[in-house]
């Protein structure tokens, strides 16, 4: 069974930065597309960014230019660098392994436990 572990969340002021990490047992991340999602209280879980096995990426419009997804195959980790954070970015962030096809990301069955991001002054 695949286990995904997110880390790096925390409290940050508006305009600040955080880097989230998604790690997994074994080398599954090296061979999978990965998506980062977020879910705020009372809202649905939405895709924030995704990266294909080959490094192609896509982003939600609300985070374009501020967030960057990247993979480090040597560390079997996928990162989400978040900059110029806004209060509306506050949520629990989850990573997922899935399929990336023609610019679209399709989530798979495996999710991490999530990491909380709070943006507040």
Short mmCIF file of N, CA and C in Angstrom, two decimals:
data_model
loop_
_atom_site.label_atom_id
_atom_site.label_comp_id
_atom_site.label_asym_id
_atom_site.label_seq_id
_atom_site.Cartn_x
_atom_site.Cartn_y
_atom_site.Cartn_z
N UNK A 1 0.83 -1.18 0.00
CA UNK A 1 0.00 0.00 0.00
C UNK A 1 0.88 1.24 0.00
N UNK A 2 0.48 2.21 -0.78
CA UNK A 2 1.24 3.45 -0.88
C UNK A 2 0.92 4.35 0.30
N UNK A 3 1.96 4.89 0.92
CA UNK A 3 1.76 5.86 1.99
C UNK A 3 2.42 7.17 1.58
N UNK A 4 1.61 8.21 1.54
CA UNK A 4 2.10 9.54 1.21
C UNK A 4 2.12 10.36 2.49
N UNK A 5 3.17 11.15 2.66
CA UNK A 5 3.32 11.96 3.86
C UNK A 5 3.63 13.39 3.45
N UNK A 6 2.74 14.29 3.82
CA UNK A 6 2.96 15.71 3.56
C UNK A 6 3.58 16.35 4.80
N UNK A 7 4.38 17.36 4.57
CA UNK A 7 4.98 18.13 5.66
C UNK A 7 5.29 19.53 5.17
N UNK A 8 5.61 20.41 6.10
CA UNK A 8 6.03 21.75 5.75
C UNK A 8 5.00 22.83 6.00
N UNK A 9 3.80 22.44 6.40
CA UNK A 9 2.78 23.45 6.68
C UNK A 9 3.10 24.23 7.94
N UNK A 10 2.31 25.26 8.16
CA UNK A 10 2.51 26.07 9.35
C UNK A 10 1.78 27.39 9.23
N UNK A 11 2.12 28.28 10.14
CA UNK A 11 1.54 29.62 10.17
C UNK A 11 2.50 30.59 9.49
N UNK A 12 1.98 31.37 8.58
CA UNK A 12 2.80 32.35 7.87
C UNK A 12 1.98 33.62 7.69
N UNK A 13 2.67 34.74 7.66
CA UNK A 13 1.98 36.01 7.44
C UNK A 13 1.65 36.18 5.96
N UNK A 14 0.64 36.96 5.66
CA UNK A 14 0.36 37.27 4.25
C UNK A 14 1.61 37.83 3.56
N UNK A 15 1.84 37.34 2.36
CA UNK A 15 3.04 37.73 1.62
C UNK A 15 4.22 36.81 1.86
N UNK A 16 4.11 35.92 2.83
CA UNK A 16 5.20 35.02 3.15
C UNK A 16 5.25 33.80 2.25
N UNK A 17 6.17 32.90 2.59
CA UNK A 17 6.40 31.70 1.77
C UNK A 17 6.47 30.46 2.65
N UNK A 18 6.11 29.35 2.03
CA UNK A 18 6.27 28.04 2.65
C UNK A 18 6.62 27.05 1.55
N UNK A 19 7.31 26.00 1.95
CA UNK A 19 7.55 24.90 1.01
C UNK A 19 7.00 23.61 1.61
N UNK A 20 6.06 23.03 0.90
CA UNK A 20 5.48 21.76 1.32
C UNK A 20 6.21 20.61 0.63
N UNK A 21 6.28 19.50 1.35
CA UNK A 21 6.92 18.31 0.80
C UNK A 21 5.94 17.15 0.81
N UNK A 22 6.03 16.33 -0.21
CA UNK A 22 5.26 15.10 -0.29
C UNK A 22 6.25 13.96 -0.47
N UNK A 23 6.31 13.08 0.49
CA UNK A 23 7.22 11.95 0.44
C UNK A 23 6.42 10.66 0.46
N UNK A 24 7.04 9.61 -0.04
CA UNK A 24 6.37 8.32 -0.09
C UNK A 24 7.34 7.20 0.18
N UNK A 25 6.81 6.10 0.64
CA UNK A 25 7.64 4.91 0.81
C UNK A 25 8.00 4.38 -0.56
N UNK A 26 9.19 3.87 -0.69
CA UNK A 26 9.64 3.34 -1.96
C UNK A 26 9.88 4.43 -2.98
N UNK A 27 9.78 4.10 -4.23
CA UNK A 27 10.10 5.05 -5.30
C UNK A 27 8.88 5.39 -6.14
N UNK A 28 7.69 5.20 -5.59
CA UNK A 28 6.49 5.41 -6.39
C UNK A 28 6.40 6.81 -6.96
N UNK A 29 6.85 7.81 -6.22
CA UNK A 29 6.72 9.17 -6.72
C UNK A 29 7.54 9.39 -7.98
N UNK A 30 8.61 8.64 -8.15
CA UNK A 30 9.45 8.80 -9.34
C UNK A 30 8.72 8.33 -10.60
N UNK A 31 7.70 7.49 -10.41
CA UNK A 31 7.02 6.89 -11.55
C UNK A 31 5.57 7.29 -11.66
N UNK A 32 5.19 8.29 -10.89
CA UNK A 32 3.79 8.72 -10.87
C UNK A 32 3.67 10.21 -11.13
N UNK A 33 2.56 10.59 -11.72
CA UNK A 33 2.19 11.99 -11.67
C UNK A 33 1.72 12.29 -10.25
N UNK A 34 1.91 13.52 -9.82
CA UNK A 34 1.55 13.91 -8.46
C UNK A 34 0.77 15.21 -8.49
N UNK A 35 -0.25 15.25 -7.70
CA UNK A 35 -1.03 16.46 -7.58
C UNK A 35 -1.06 16.95 -6.15
N UNK A 36 -1.06 18.26 -6.00
CA UNK A 36 -1.29 18.89 -4.70
C UNK A 36 -2.70 19.47 -4.71
N UNK A 37 -3.44 19.15 -3.68
CA UNK A 37 -4.79 19.65 -3.51
C UNK A 37 -4.86 20.43 -2.20
N UNK A 38 -5.92 21.20 -2.06
CA UNK A 38 -6.16 21.86 -0.79
C UNK A 38 -7.66 21.87 -0.51
N UNK A 39 -7.94 21.89 0.79
CA UNK A 39 -9.33 21.90 1.22
C UNK A 39 -9.46 22.81 2.43
N UNK A 40 -10.25 23.85 2.26
CA UNK A 40 -10.57 24.76 3.36
C UNK A 40 -11.84 24.28 4.04
N UNK A 41 -12.06 24.68 5.28
CA UNK A 41 -13.28 24.24 6.00
C UNK A 41 -14.54 24.57 5.23
N UNK A 42 -15.39 23.59 5.08
CA UNK A 42 -16.65 23.80 4.40
C UNK A 42 -16.58 23.86 2.90
N UNK A 43 -15.41 23.61 2.34
CA UNK A 43 -15.24 23.69 0.89
C UNK A 43 -14.77 22.35 0.34
N UNK A 44 -14.89 22.21 -0.97
CA UNK A 44 -14.44 20.98 -1.59
C UNK A 44 -12.93 20.98 -1.73
N UNK A 45 -12.40 19.80 -1.96
CA UNK A 45 -10.96 19.66 -2.17
C UNK A 45 -10.65 19.98 -3.62
N UNK A 46 -9.78 20.94 -3.83
CA UNK A 46 -9.47 21.42 -5.17
C UNK A 46 -8.02 21.19 -5.54
N UNK A 47 -7.79 20.92 -6.81
CA UNK A 47 -6.43 20.77 -7.31
C UNK A 47 -5.73 22.13 -7.35
N UNK A 48 -4.53 22.16 -6.81
CA UNK A 48 -3.73 23.38 -6.80
C UNK A 48 -2.66 23.33 -7.88
N UNK A 49 -1.97 22.19 -7.96
CA UNK A 49 -0.88 22.04 -8.92
C UNK A 49 -0.64 20.57 -9.17
N UNK A 50 -0.13 20.25 -10.34
CA UNK A 50 0.17 18.87 -10.68
C UNK A 50 1.43 18.82 -11.52
N UNK A 51 2.10 17.68 -11.44
CA UNK A 51 3.31 17.49 -12.21
C UNK A 51 3.30 16.08 -12.79
N UNK A 52 3.66 15.99 -14.06
CA UNK A 52 3.70 14.69 -14.71
C UNK A 52 5.00 13.96 -14.37
N UNK A 53 5.10 12.72 -14.79
CA UNK A 53 6.34 11.98 -14.57
C UNK A 53 7.51 12.67 -15.26
N UNK A 54 7.23 13.28 -16.39
CA UNK A 54 8.29 13.93 -17.15
C UNK A 54 8.55 15.38 -16.77
N UNK A 55 7.78 15.89 -15.82
CA UNK A 55 8.03 17.25 -15.35
C UNK A 55 7.10 18.31 -15.91
N UNK A 56 6.11 17.93 -16.73
CA UNK A 56 5.11 18.91 -17.16
C UNK A 56 4.25 19.30 -15.97
N UNK A 57 3.83 20.56 -15.95
CA UNK A 57 3.08 21.04 -14.81
C UNK A 57 1.82 21.77 -15.22
N UNK A 58 0.87 21.82 -14.33
CA UNK A 58 -0.24 22.73 -14.47
C UNK A 58 -0.65 23.26 -13.11
N UNK A 59 -1.30 24.42 -13.12
CA UNK A 59 -1.63 25.12 -11.90
C UNK A 59 -3.05 25.66 -11.96
N UNK A 60 -3.67 25.76 -10.80
CA UNK A 60 -4.93 26.47 -10.69
C UNK A 60 -4.66 27.94 -10.99
N UNK A 61 -5.64 28.60 -11.59
CA UNK A 61 -5.46 30.01 -11.94
C UNK A 61 -5.12 30.86 -10.72
N UNK A 62 -5.69 30.51 -9.59
CA UNK A 62 -5.53 31.32 -8.40
C UNK A 62 -4.11 31.30 -7.83
N UNK A 63 -3.30 30.33 -8.27
CA UNK A 63 -1.94 30.23 -7.72
C UNK A 63 -0.86 30.42 -8.77
N UNK A 64 -1.24 30.57 -10.01
CA UNK A 64 -0.24 30.75 -11.07
C UNK A 64 0.65 31.94 -10.78
N UNK A 65 1.94 31.74 -10.95
CA UNK A 65 2.89 32.80 -10.69
C UNK A 65 3.32 32.91 -9.25
N UNK A 66 2.63 32.19 -8.35
CA UNK A 66 2.98 32.25 -6.93
C UNK A 66 3.45 30.89 -6.41
N UNK A 67 2.92 29.82 -6.95
CA UNK A 67 3.26 28.47 -6.49
C UNK A 67 4.07 27.76 -7.58
N UNK A 68 4.97 26.91 -7.14
CA UNK A 68 5.76 26.10 -8.06
C UNK A 68 5.81 24.67 -7.55
N UNK A 69 5.45 23.74 -8.42
CA UNK A 69 5.56 22.32 -8.08
C UNK A 69 6.80 21.76 -8.75
N UNK A 70 7.51 20.93 -8.03
CA UNK A 70 8.74 20.36 -8.58
C UNK A 70 8.96 19.00 -7.94
N UNK A 71 9.71 18.18 -8.66
CA UNK A 71 10.00 16.85 -8.12
C UNK A 71 11.49 16.65 -8.03
N UNK A 72 11.89 15.93 -7.01
CA UNK A 72 13.29 15.56 -6.82
C UNK A 72 13.33 14.05 -6.79
N UNK A 73 13.65 13.45 -7.90
CA UNK A 73 13.62 11.99 -7.97
C UNK A 73 14.70 11.36 -7.10
N UNK A 74 15.77 12.06 -6.88
CA UNK A 74 16.83 11.50 -6.03
C UNK A 74 16.33 11.33 -4.60
N UNK A 75 15.45 12.23 -4.18
CA UNK A 75 14.90 12.16 -2.83
C UNK A 75 13.51 11.55 -2.79
N UNK A 76 12.99 11.19 -3.97
CA UNK A 76 11.64 10.63 -4.03
C UNK A 76 10.64 11.55 -3.34
N UNK A 77 10.73 12.83 -3.67
CA UNK A 77 9.90 13.84 -3.02
C UNK A 77 9.36 14.80 -4.07
N UNK A 78 8.15 15.26 -3.85
CA UNK A 78 7.56 16.31 -4.68
C UNK A 78 7.29 17.52 -3.78
N UNK A 79 7.70 18.68 -4.23
CA UNK A 79 7.60 19.89 -3.43
C UNK A 79 6.55 20.82 -4.02
N UNK A 80 5.98 21.64 -3.14
CA UNK A 80 5.13 22.74 -3.56
C UNK A 80 5.68 23.99 -2.88
N UNK A 81 6.35 24.81 -3.67
CA UNK A 81 6.87 26.07 -3.16
C UNK A 81 5.78 27.11 -3.29
N UNK A 82 5.41 27.71 -2.18
CA UNK A 82 4.33 28.67 -2.16
C UNK A 82 4.89 30.03 -1.75
N UNK A 83 4.65 31.03 -2.58
CA UNK A 83 5.14 32.38 -2.30
C UNK A 83 3.99 33.36 -2.36
N UNK A 84 4.22 34.53 -1.83
CA UNK A 84 3.20 35.60 -1.80
C UNK A 84 1.87 35.05 -1.33
N UNK A 85 1.91 34.36 -0.22
CA UNK A 85 0.71 33.71 0.29
C UNK A 85 -0.34 34.71 0.70
N UNK A 86 -1.59 34.32 0.48
CA UNK A 86 -2.74 35.15 0.80
C UNK A 86 -3.60 34.42 1.84
N UNK A 87 -4.41 35.15 2.58
CA UNK A 87 -5.30 34.48 3.54
C UNK A 87 -6.17 33.41 2.89
N UNK A 88 -6.55 33.61 1.64
CA UNK A 88 -7.40 32.62 0.97
C UNK A 88 -6.65 31.36 0.58
N UNK A 89 -5.34 31.34 0.76
CA UNK A 89 -4.57 30.12 0.51
C UNK A 89 -4.60 29.17 1.72
N UNK A 90 -5.12 29.65 2.83
CA UNK A 90 -5.17 28.82 4.04
C UNK A 90 -6.07 27.61 3.81
N UNK A 91 -5.55 26.45 4.14
CA UNK A 91 -6.29 25.19 3.93
C UNK A 91 -5.41 24.04 4.42
N UNK A 92 -6.00 22.86 4.39
CA UNK A 92 -5.19 21.65 4.54
C UNK A 92 -4.76 21.23 3.15
N UNK A 93 -3.48 21.01 2.98
CA UNK A 93 -2.92 20.64 1.69
C UNK A 93 -2.60 19.15 1.67
N UNK A 94 -3.01 18.51 0.59
CA UNK A 94 -2.83 17.07 0.43
C UNK A 94 -2.08 16.78 -0.87
N UNK A 95 -1.28 15.73 -0.85
CA UNK A 95 -0.71 15.26 -2.11
C UNK A 95 -1.36 13.93 -2.49
N UNK A 96 -1.25 13.65 -3.79
CA UNK A 96 -1.96 12.51 -4.37
C UNK A 96 -1.15 11.99 -5.55
N UNK A 97 -1.16 10.71 -5.77
CA UNK A 97 -0.54 10.14 -6.97
C UNK A 97 -1.64 9.78 -7.95
N UNK A 98 -1.45 10.16 -9.19
CA UNK A 98 -2.48 9.92 -10.18
C UNK A 98 -1.92 9.85 -11.58
N UNK A 99 -2.70 10.35 -12.53
CA UNK A 99 -2.36 10.29 -13.96
C UNK A 99 -2.41 11.70 -14.54
N UNK A 100 -1.39 12.01 -15.31
CA UNK A 100 -1.33 13.32 -15.99
C UNK A 100 -1.42 13.04 -17.48
N UNK A 101 -2.44 13.58 -18.10
CA UNK A 101 -2.67 13.28 -19.52
C UNK A 101 -3.17 14.53 -20.23
N UNK A 102 -2.46 14.93 -21.26
CA UNK A 102 -2.86 16.07 -22.09
C UNK A 102 -3.12 17.32 -21.25
N UNK A 103 -2.29 17.53 -20.27
CA UNK A 103 -2.41 18.73 -19.47
C UNK A 103 -3.39 18.64 -18.34
N UNK A 104 -4.04 17.51 -18.22
CA UNK A 104 -5.02 17.33 -17.15
C UNK A 104 -4.53 16.30 -16.14
N UNK A 105 -4.87 16.53 -14.89
CA UNK A 105 -4.48 15.60 -13.83
C UNK A 105 -5.71 14.86 -13.34
N UNK A 106 -5.55 13.55 -13.22
CA UNK A 106 -6.64 12.68 -12.76
C UNK A 106 -6.17 12.00 -11.48
N UNK A 107 -6.84 12.31 -10.35
CA UNK A 107 -6.35 11.78 -9.07
C UNK A 107 -6.50 10.28 -8.96
N UNK A 108 -5.55 9.70 -8.24
CA UNK A 108 -5.63 8.28 -7.93
C UNK A 108 -6.19 8.08 -6.54
N UNK A 109 -6.02 6.88 -6.05
CA UNK A 109 -6.67 6.49 -4.82
C UNK A 109 -5.89 6.86 -3.56
N UNK A 110 -4.62 7.21 -3.72
CA UNK A 110 -3.78 7.39 -2.53
C UNK A 110 -3.62 8.86 -2.17
N UNK A 111 -3.89 9.14 -0.89
CA UNK A 111 -3.79 10.48 -0.35
C UNK A 111 -2.95 10.44 0.92
N UNK A 112 -2.28 11.55 1.19
CA UNK A 112 -1.63 11.69 2.48
C UNK A 112 -2.61 12.19 3.52
N UNK A 113 -2.09 12.45 4.71
CA UNK A 113 -2.95 12.90 5.82
C UNK A 113 -3.17 14.40 5.80
N UNK A 114 -2.39 15.09 4.99
CA UNK A 114 -2.55 16.53 4.87
C UNK A 114 -1.65 17.31 5.81
N UNK A 115 -1.38 18.54 5.42
CA UNK A 115 -0.61 19.46 6.26
C UNK A 115 -1.32 20.81 6.25
N UNK A 116 -1.46 21.39 7.42
CA UNK A 116 -2.23 22.62 7.58
C UNK A 116 -1.39 23.84 7.22
N UNK A 117 -1.95 24.69 6.40
CA UNK A 117 -1.34 25.98 6.09
C UNK A 117 -2.28 27.08 6.58
N UNK A 118 -1.76 27.94 7.42
CA UNK A 118 -2.53 29.06 7.95
C UNK A 118 -1.83 30.35 7.55
N UNK A 119 -2.59 31.25 6.96
CA UNK A 119 -2.04 32.52 6.51
C UNK A 119 -2.77 33.62 7.27
N UNK A 120 -2.06 34.23 8.17
CA UNK A 120 -2.70 35.22 9.03
C UNK A 120 -1.65 36.13 9.63
N UNK A 121 -2.06 37.37 9.82
CA UNK A 121 -1.17 38.32 10.48
C UNK A 121 -1.44 38.35 11.99
#
